[in-house]
Amino acid sequence: GEYDVPLVLQDRTFRRDGSFKFRDSHDDVLGEVFLVNGRPMPVLEVANRKYRFRILNASNSRGYQLALSTGEPLIQVASDQGLLSAPTPSAKIPLWTAERADVVVDFSKYPVGTRVVLGDRQDDADPAGAAPLMAFDVTREEADDSSLPAMFRPIQRILPVPGTIEREFALEFDFDRQLWQINGKVFDPNRIDVKPRLGDTEIWTFRNLSNVTHPMHVHLVRFQVLDRDGLPPSPNEMGWKDTVRVGQGEVVRVAMTFEGHTGRYMFHCHNLAHEDHSMMGQMKVVD
């Protein structure tokens, strides 16, 4: 009901007449104004109880580090493709383009009259310096019969076995053509890059050879993050996902099983400036 609220994050630049001002570029396209559900710095009046916020990063290029102005952790309960195995408190939650995170905020900790700000906190050294995205004003008292369990459903991890097909995708920029590429190739709609077999489990390694972050998205499947630079993923990334952040110079491995359908599907960077400038590939799932 009213305690379950979608929040769509975007950043946009406007002309003086209020129309969008867009810059076509292969570089990150960052807006000057933060929007939540299409409004700049909205304020939501809340009761002093728990709320669930379903957050989508729908920006063109911007990644966020979501945090509360009070310093209280955000309790993440779900990621791109459903619930985590348990509620996960985080001082800040990284959310790159197309990633989703469901969080619970318990406003019963704050007296009526308190304003809590959700912000983009890029700098750990300055928690107070977060760029504000929206505000929650605690305006009333209400009973709360909801509860947050200690555990949800367990998530069975995909464990690689000998013989598992592995593929590697190098992410880099072609300075001669001013285009993004995967494994040295720009997008060609007439080319099939990989042919997974229906029912197979594969491990895909994304190796970022560039100096910017790439949120990599694979159509059709959900996947699990195996590791980042050889280290286990954070608890926030232990659920089912379809988009994964690959930071500057990072190597990220994910595991997926091809289920349900054969046919042609995309995989690509979900930074729209990169995707629109050729950082895409095609797979054909075959029997």
Short mmCIF file of C-alpha atoms in Angstrom, two decimals:
data_model
loop_
_atom_site.label_atom_id
_atom_site.label_comp_id
_atom_site.label_asym_id
_atom_site.label_seq_id
_atom_site.Cartn_x
_atom_site.Cartn_y
_atom_site.Cartn_z
CA GLY A 1 0.00 0.00 0.00
CA GLU A 2 1.12 3.53 0.75
CA TYR A 3 4.13 2.23 2.68
CA ASP A 4 5.63 0.58 -0.43
CA VAL A 5 6.97 3.35 -2.65
CA PRO A 6 8.83 3.23 -6.01
CA LEU A 7 11.64 5.78 -6.44
CA VAL A 8 13.02 6.36 -9.95
CA LEU A 9 16.34 8.27 -9.92
CA GLN A 10 17.43 10.40 -12.87
CA ASP A 11 19.62 13.41 -13.58
CA ARG A 12 18.76 15.88 -16.31
CA THR A 13 19.84 19.24 -17.67
CA PHE A 14 17.19 21.79 -18.63
CA ARG A 15 17.07 24.84 -20.86
CA ARG A 16 15.65 28.09 -19.54
CA ASP A 17 12.22 27.25 -21.04
CA GLY A 18 12.14 23.96 -19.09
CA SER A 19 12.83 21.66 -22.04
CA PHE A 20 15.48 18.95 -21.84
CA LYS A 21 19.00 19.84 -22.92
CA PHE A 22 20.80 16.71 -24.11
CA ARG A 23 24.43 16.26 -25.10
CA ASP A 24 25.20 13.37 -27.46
CA SER A 25 28.58 12.03 -26.39
CA HIS A 26 30.47 8.80 -25.92
CA ASP A 27 31.55 10.16 -22.52
CA ASP A 28 29.33 9.99 -19.45
CA VAL A 29 26.32 12.27 -19.92
CA LEU A 30 25.60 13.77 -16.48
CA GLY A 31 22.67 16.06 -15.75
CA GLU A 32 22.72 19.15 -13.57
CA VAL A 33 19.43 18.47 -11.75
CA PHE A 34 18.60 15.37 -9.72
CA LEU A 35 15.07 14.06 -10.22
CA VAL A 36 13.14 11.48 -8.21
CA ASN A 37 9.95 10.27 -9.92
CA GLY A 38 10.36 13.14 -12.35
CA ARG A 39 10.55 15.90 -9.73
CA PRO A 40 13.53 17.88 -8.44
CA MET A 41 14.13 17.40 -4.71
CA PRO A 42 10.67 16.04 -3.82
CA VAL A 43 9.51 15.78 -0.22
CA LEU A 44 7.51 12.77 0.97
CA GLU A 45 5.56 13.08 4.19
CA VAL A 46 5.89 9.83 6.15
CA ALA A 47 4.58 8.33 9.36
CA ASN A 48 6.95 7.19 12.10
CA ARG A 49 6.96 3.57 10.88
CA LYS A 50 8.73 1.29 8.38
CA TYR A 51 8.58 1.98 4.64
CA ARG A 52 9.83 -0.08 1.71
CA PHE A 53 11.36 1.89 -1.17
CA ARG A 54 11.90 0.17 -4.53
CA ILE A 55 14.69 2.19 -6.12
CA LEU A 56 15.66 2.19 -9.80
CA ASN A 57 18.61 4.08 -11.23
CA ALA A 58 17.16 5.30 -14.54
CA SER A 59 19.88 7.87 -15.20
CA ASN A 60 21.75 7.92 -18.50
CA SER A 61 25.23 7.55 -17.02
CA ARG A 62 25.34 8.54 -13.36
CA GLY A 63 26.08 6.07 -10.59
CA TYR A 64 24.89 6.85 -7.05
CA GLN A 65 26.13 6.04 -3.57
CA LEU A 66 22.84 6.18 -1.67
CA ALA A 67 22.93 7.19 2.00
CA LEU A 68 20.76 8.79 4.66
CA SER A 69 21.61 12.17 6.18
CA THR A 70 21.14 10.77 9.69
CA GLY A 71 23.97 8.28 9.26
CA GLU A 72 21.57 5.39 9.89
CA PRO A 73 22.09 2.44 7.54
CA LEU A 74 19.78 1.65 4.67
CA ILE A 75 18.41 -1.88 5.07
CA GLN A 76 18.56 -3.51 1.64
CA VAL A 77 16.12 -6.39 1.18
CA ALA A 78 16.26 -7.00 -2.59
CA SER A 79 18.34 -6.36 -5.70
CA ASP A 80 17.64 -6.51 -9.45
CA GLN A 81 15.89 -9.88 -9.58
CA GLY A 82 14.30 -10.33 -6.16
CA LEU A 83 14.89 -10.72 -2.46
CA LEU A 84 18.30 -11.14 -0.88
CA SER A 85 18.64 -14.09 1.48
CA ALA A 86 18.56 -11.70 4.47
CA PRO A 87 18.13 -7.98 5.20
CA THR A 88 21.48 -6.25 4.70
CA PRO A 89 22.29 -2.94 6.44
CA SER A 90 24.62 -0.61 4.54
CA ALA A 91 25.93 2.86 5.33
CA LYS A 92 25.66 3.50 1.59
CA ILE A 93 24.44 1.50 -1.38
CA PRO A 94 26.13 1.82 -4.78
CA LEU A 95 23.55 1.87 -7.57
CA TRP A 96 24.63 2.18 -11.18
CA THR A 97 22.44 2.68 -14.24
CA ALA A 98 19.68 0.04 -14.55
CA GLU A 99 20.45 -1.50 -11.14
CA ARG A 100 17.63 -1.80 -8.62
CA ALA A 101 17.63 -1.98 -4.84
CA ASP A 102 14.73 -2.39 -2.43
CA VAL A 103 15.43 -0.79 0.94
CA VAL A 104 13.55 -0.50 4.21
CA VAL A 105 13.78 2.68 6.26
CA ASP A 106 12.35 2.65 9.79
CA PHE A 107 11.19 6.19 10.57
CA SER A 108 10.09 5.19 14.09
CA LYS A 109 13.64 6.12 15.14
CA TYR A 110 12.86 9.78 14.51
CA PRO A 111 10.48 12.09 16.37
CA VAL A 112 7.67 13.82 14.50
CA GLY A 113 9.09 16.95 12.90
CA THR A 114 12.34 15.29 11.75
CA ARG A 115 13.53 15.63 8.15
CA VAL A 116 15.59 12.73 6.76
CA VAL A 117 17.37 13.28 3.45
CA LEU A 118 18.29 10.58 0.96
CA GLY A 119 21.47 11.67 -0.78
CA ASP A 120 24.27 10.68 -3.13
CA ARG A 121 27.32 10.35 -0.89
CA GLN A 122 30.39 9.83 -3.07
CA ASP A 123 32.88 10.95 -0.42
CA ASP A 124 33.23 8.75 2.67
CA ALA A 125 35.28 11.42 4.41
CA ASP A 126 32.40 13.90 4.36
CA PRO A 127 29.06 12.21 5.18
CA ALA A 128 27.42 15.62 5.54
CA GLY A 129 28.46 16.54 2.01
CA ALA A 130 26.08 14.21 0.22
CA ALA A 131 24.20 15.70 -2.72
CA PRO A 132 20.50 15.68 -1.70
CA LEU A 133 18.11 13.64 -3.84
CA MET A 134 14.87 13.82 -1.85
CA ALA A 135 13.59 14.38 1.68
CA PHE A 136 11.30 12.49 4.02
CA ASP A 137 9.41 14.58 6.58
CA VAL A 138 8.14 12.62 9.59
CA THR A 139 4.78 14.31 10.07
CA ARG A 140 2.61 11.87 12.06
CA GLU A 141 2.49 8.90 14.39
CA GLU A 142 1.00 5.62 13.24
CA ALA A 143 0.88 2.09 14.54
CA ASP A 144 3.14 -0.35 12.71
CA ASP A 145 2.31 -4.05 12.69
CA SER A 146 4.87 -4.88 9.99
CA SER A 147 8.03 -6.82 10.78
CA LEU A 148 11.36 -7.39 9.09
CA PRO A 149 12.42 -11.05 9.39
CA ALA A 150 16.01 -11.96 10.12
CA MET A 151 16.09 -14.24 7.07
CA PHE A 152 14.22 -14.54 3.76
CA ARG A 153 14.39 -17.53 1.42
CA PRO A 154 17.91 -18.95 1.07
CA ILE A 155 19.51 -18.41 -2.33
CA GLN A 156 21.26 -21.44 -3.73
CA ARG A 157 24.62 -20.34 -5.07
CA ILE A 158 25.76 -21.34 -8.55
CA LEU A 159 28.94 -23.34 -7.99
CA PRO A 160 31.24 -23.68 -11.01
CA VAL A 161 32.15 -27.27 -11.86
CA PRO A 162 34.90 -28.66 -14.09
CA GLY A 163 33.96 -28.20 -17.71
CA THR A 164 31.82 -25.10 -17.13
CA ILE A 165 32.04 -22.88 -20.22
CA GLU A 166 33.85 -19.63 -19.48
CA ARG A 167 33.87 -16.49 -21.60
CA GLU A 168 35.79 -13.23 -21.18
CA PHE A 169 34.68 -9.79 -22.32
CA ALA A 170 37.24 -6.98 -22.46
CA LEU A 171 35.68 -3.52 -22.13
CA GLU A 172 37.65 -0.69 -23.72
CA PHE A 173 37.55 2.44 -25.87
CA ASP A 174 38.62 2.67 -29.51
CA PHE A 175 40.27 6.09 -29.65
CA ASP A 176 40.63 6.00 -33.44
CA ARG A 177 36.91 5.55 -34.09
CA GLN A 178 35.77 7.20 -30.85
CA LEU A 179 33.60 4.19 -30.06
CA TRP A 180 33.29 1.74 -27.18
CA GLN A 181 34.00 -1.89 -27.88
CA ILE A 182 33.76 -5.37 -26.40
CA ASN A 183 36.64 -7.75 -27.15
CA GLY A 184 37.98 -5.31 -29.72
CA LYS A 185 34.71 -5.15 -31.67
CA VAL A 186 32.09 -2.44 -32.01
CA PHE A 187 28.43 -3.45 -32.33
CA ASP A 188 27.32 -5.08 -35.57
CA PRO A 189 23.62 -6.06 -35.77
CA ASN A 190 24.52 -8.75 -38.31
CA ARG A 191 27.06 -10.46 -36.06
CA ILE A 192 26.44 -13.08 -33.36
CA ASP A 193 29.19 -12.88 -30.75
CA VAL A 194 28.46 -15.93 -28.60
CA LYS A 195 26.18 -18.98 -28.82
CA PRO A 196 25.22 -20.31 -25.38
CA ARG A 197 23.30 -23.57 -25.26
CA LEU A 198 19.89 -23.74 -23.59
CA GLY A 199 20.25 -25.32 -20.16
CA ASP A 200 23.98 -24.66 -19.87
CA THR A 201 25.59 -22.74 -17.04
CA GLU A 202 28.37 -20.36 -18.04
CA ILE A 203 30.81 -18.05 -16.29
CA TRP A 204 31.31 -14.64 -17.87
CA THR A 205 34.29 -12.49 -16.92
CA PHE A 206 34.03 -8.75 -17.53
CA ARG A 207 37.50 -7.15 -17.64
CA ASN A 208 37.36 -3.36 -17.62
CA LEU A 209 40.37 -1.94 -19.48
CA SER A 210 39.02 1.62 -19.39
CA ASN A 211 39.05 4.40 -16.81
CA VAL A 212 35.27 4.59 -16.32
CA THR A 213 32.65 2.28 -14.81
CA HIS A 214 30.56 0.00 -17.00
CA PRO A 215 27.27 -1.42 -15.67
CA MET A 216 27.03 -4.60 -17.73
CA HIS A 217 23.56 -5.99 -18.47
CA VAL A 218 22.66 -9.37 -19.98
CA HIS A 219 19.23 -9.94 -21.49
CA LEU A 220 17.14 -13.11 -20.89
CA VAL A 221 19.04 -14.41 -17.86
CA ARG A 222 19.53 -13.61 -14.22
CA PHE A 223 22.99 -14.16 -12.80
CA GLN A 224 25.02 -14.28 -9.61
CA VAL A 225 28.19 -12.28 -8.96
CA LEU A 226 31.00 -14.72 -8.15
CA ASP A 227 33.79 -12.29 -7.30
CA ARG A 228 35.36 -8.87 -7.84
CA ASP A 229 39.09 -8.90 -8.47
CA GLY A 230 39.13 -12.36 -6.91
CA LEU A 231 37.33 -11.27 -3.73
CA PRO A 232 33.80 -12.31 -2.72
CA PRO A 233 31.04 -9.82 -3.59
CA SER A 234 29.48 -7.65 -0.90
CA PRO A 235 26.30 -8.95 0.79
CA ASN A 236 24.31 -6.46 -1.35
CA GLU A 237 25.41 -8.37 -4.46
CA MET A 238 24.75 -11.90 -3.20
CA GLY A 239 21.25 -12.02 -4.69
CA TRP A 240 20.02 -12.53 -8.24
CA LYS A 241 21.01 -9.75 -10.61
CA ASP A 242 20.87 -8.82 -14.29
CA THR A 243 23.16 -5.77 -14.21
CA VAL A 244 26.58 -5.60 -12.57
CA ARG A 245 28.89 -2.67 -11.92
CA VAL A 246 32.38 -3.16 -13.36
CA GLY A 247 34.58 -0.38 -12.01
CA GLN A 248 37.72 1.15 -13.46
CA GLY A 249 40.26 -1.61 -14.00
CA GLU A 250 38.07 -4.20 -12.26
CA VAL A 251 37.59 -7.84 -13.19
CA VAL A 252 34.14 -9.16 -12.28
CA ARG A 253 32.94 -12.74 -12.77
CA VAL A 254 29.27 -13.73 -12.96
CA ALA A 255 27.56 -17.12 -13.37
CA MET A 256 24.31 -17.69 -15.25
CA THR A 257 22.16 -20.54 -16.52
CA PHE A 258 20.39 -20.12 -19.85
CA GLU A 259 16.79 -21.11 -19.25
CA GLY A 260 13.38 -20.76 -20.84
CA HIS A 261 13.95 -19.54 -24.38
CA THR A 262 16.19 -19.85 -27.40
CA GLY A 263 16.80 -16.96 -29.79
CA ARG A 264 18.80 -13.78 -30.15
CA TYR A 265 19.44 -11.50 -27.17
CA MET A 266 21.59 -8.50 -26.33
CA PHE A 267 24.32 -7.94 -23.78
CA HIS A 268 25.65 -4.42 -23.31
CA CYS A 269 26.84 -1.64 -21.07
CA HIS A 270 23.80 0.10 -19.56
CA ASN A 271 25.50 3.48 -19.49
CA LEU A 272 23.45 4.86 -22.40
CA ALA A 273 26.31 7.02 -23.69
CA HIS A 274 28.47 3.90 -23.98
CA GLU A 275 25.68 1.69 -25.32
CA ASP A 276 24.69 4.25 -27.96
CA HIS A 277 28.31 4.38 -29.05
CA SER A 278 28.64 0.66 -29.79
CA MET A 279 29.28 -1.08 -26.45
CA MET A 280 26.86 -3.90 -27.27
CA GLY A 281 26.99 -7.50 -28.41
CA GLN A 282 24.59 -10.25 -29.39
CA MET A 283 24.18 -13.81 -28.23
CA LYS A 284 22.10 -16.54 -29.81
CA VAL A 285 20.81 -19.14 -27.39
CA VAL A 286 20.56 -22.47 -29.21
CA ASP A 287 19.17 -25.94 -28.42
#
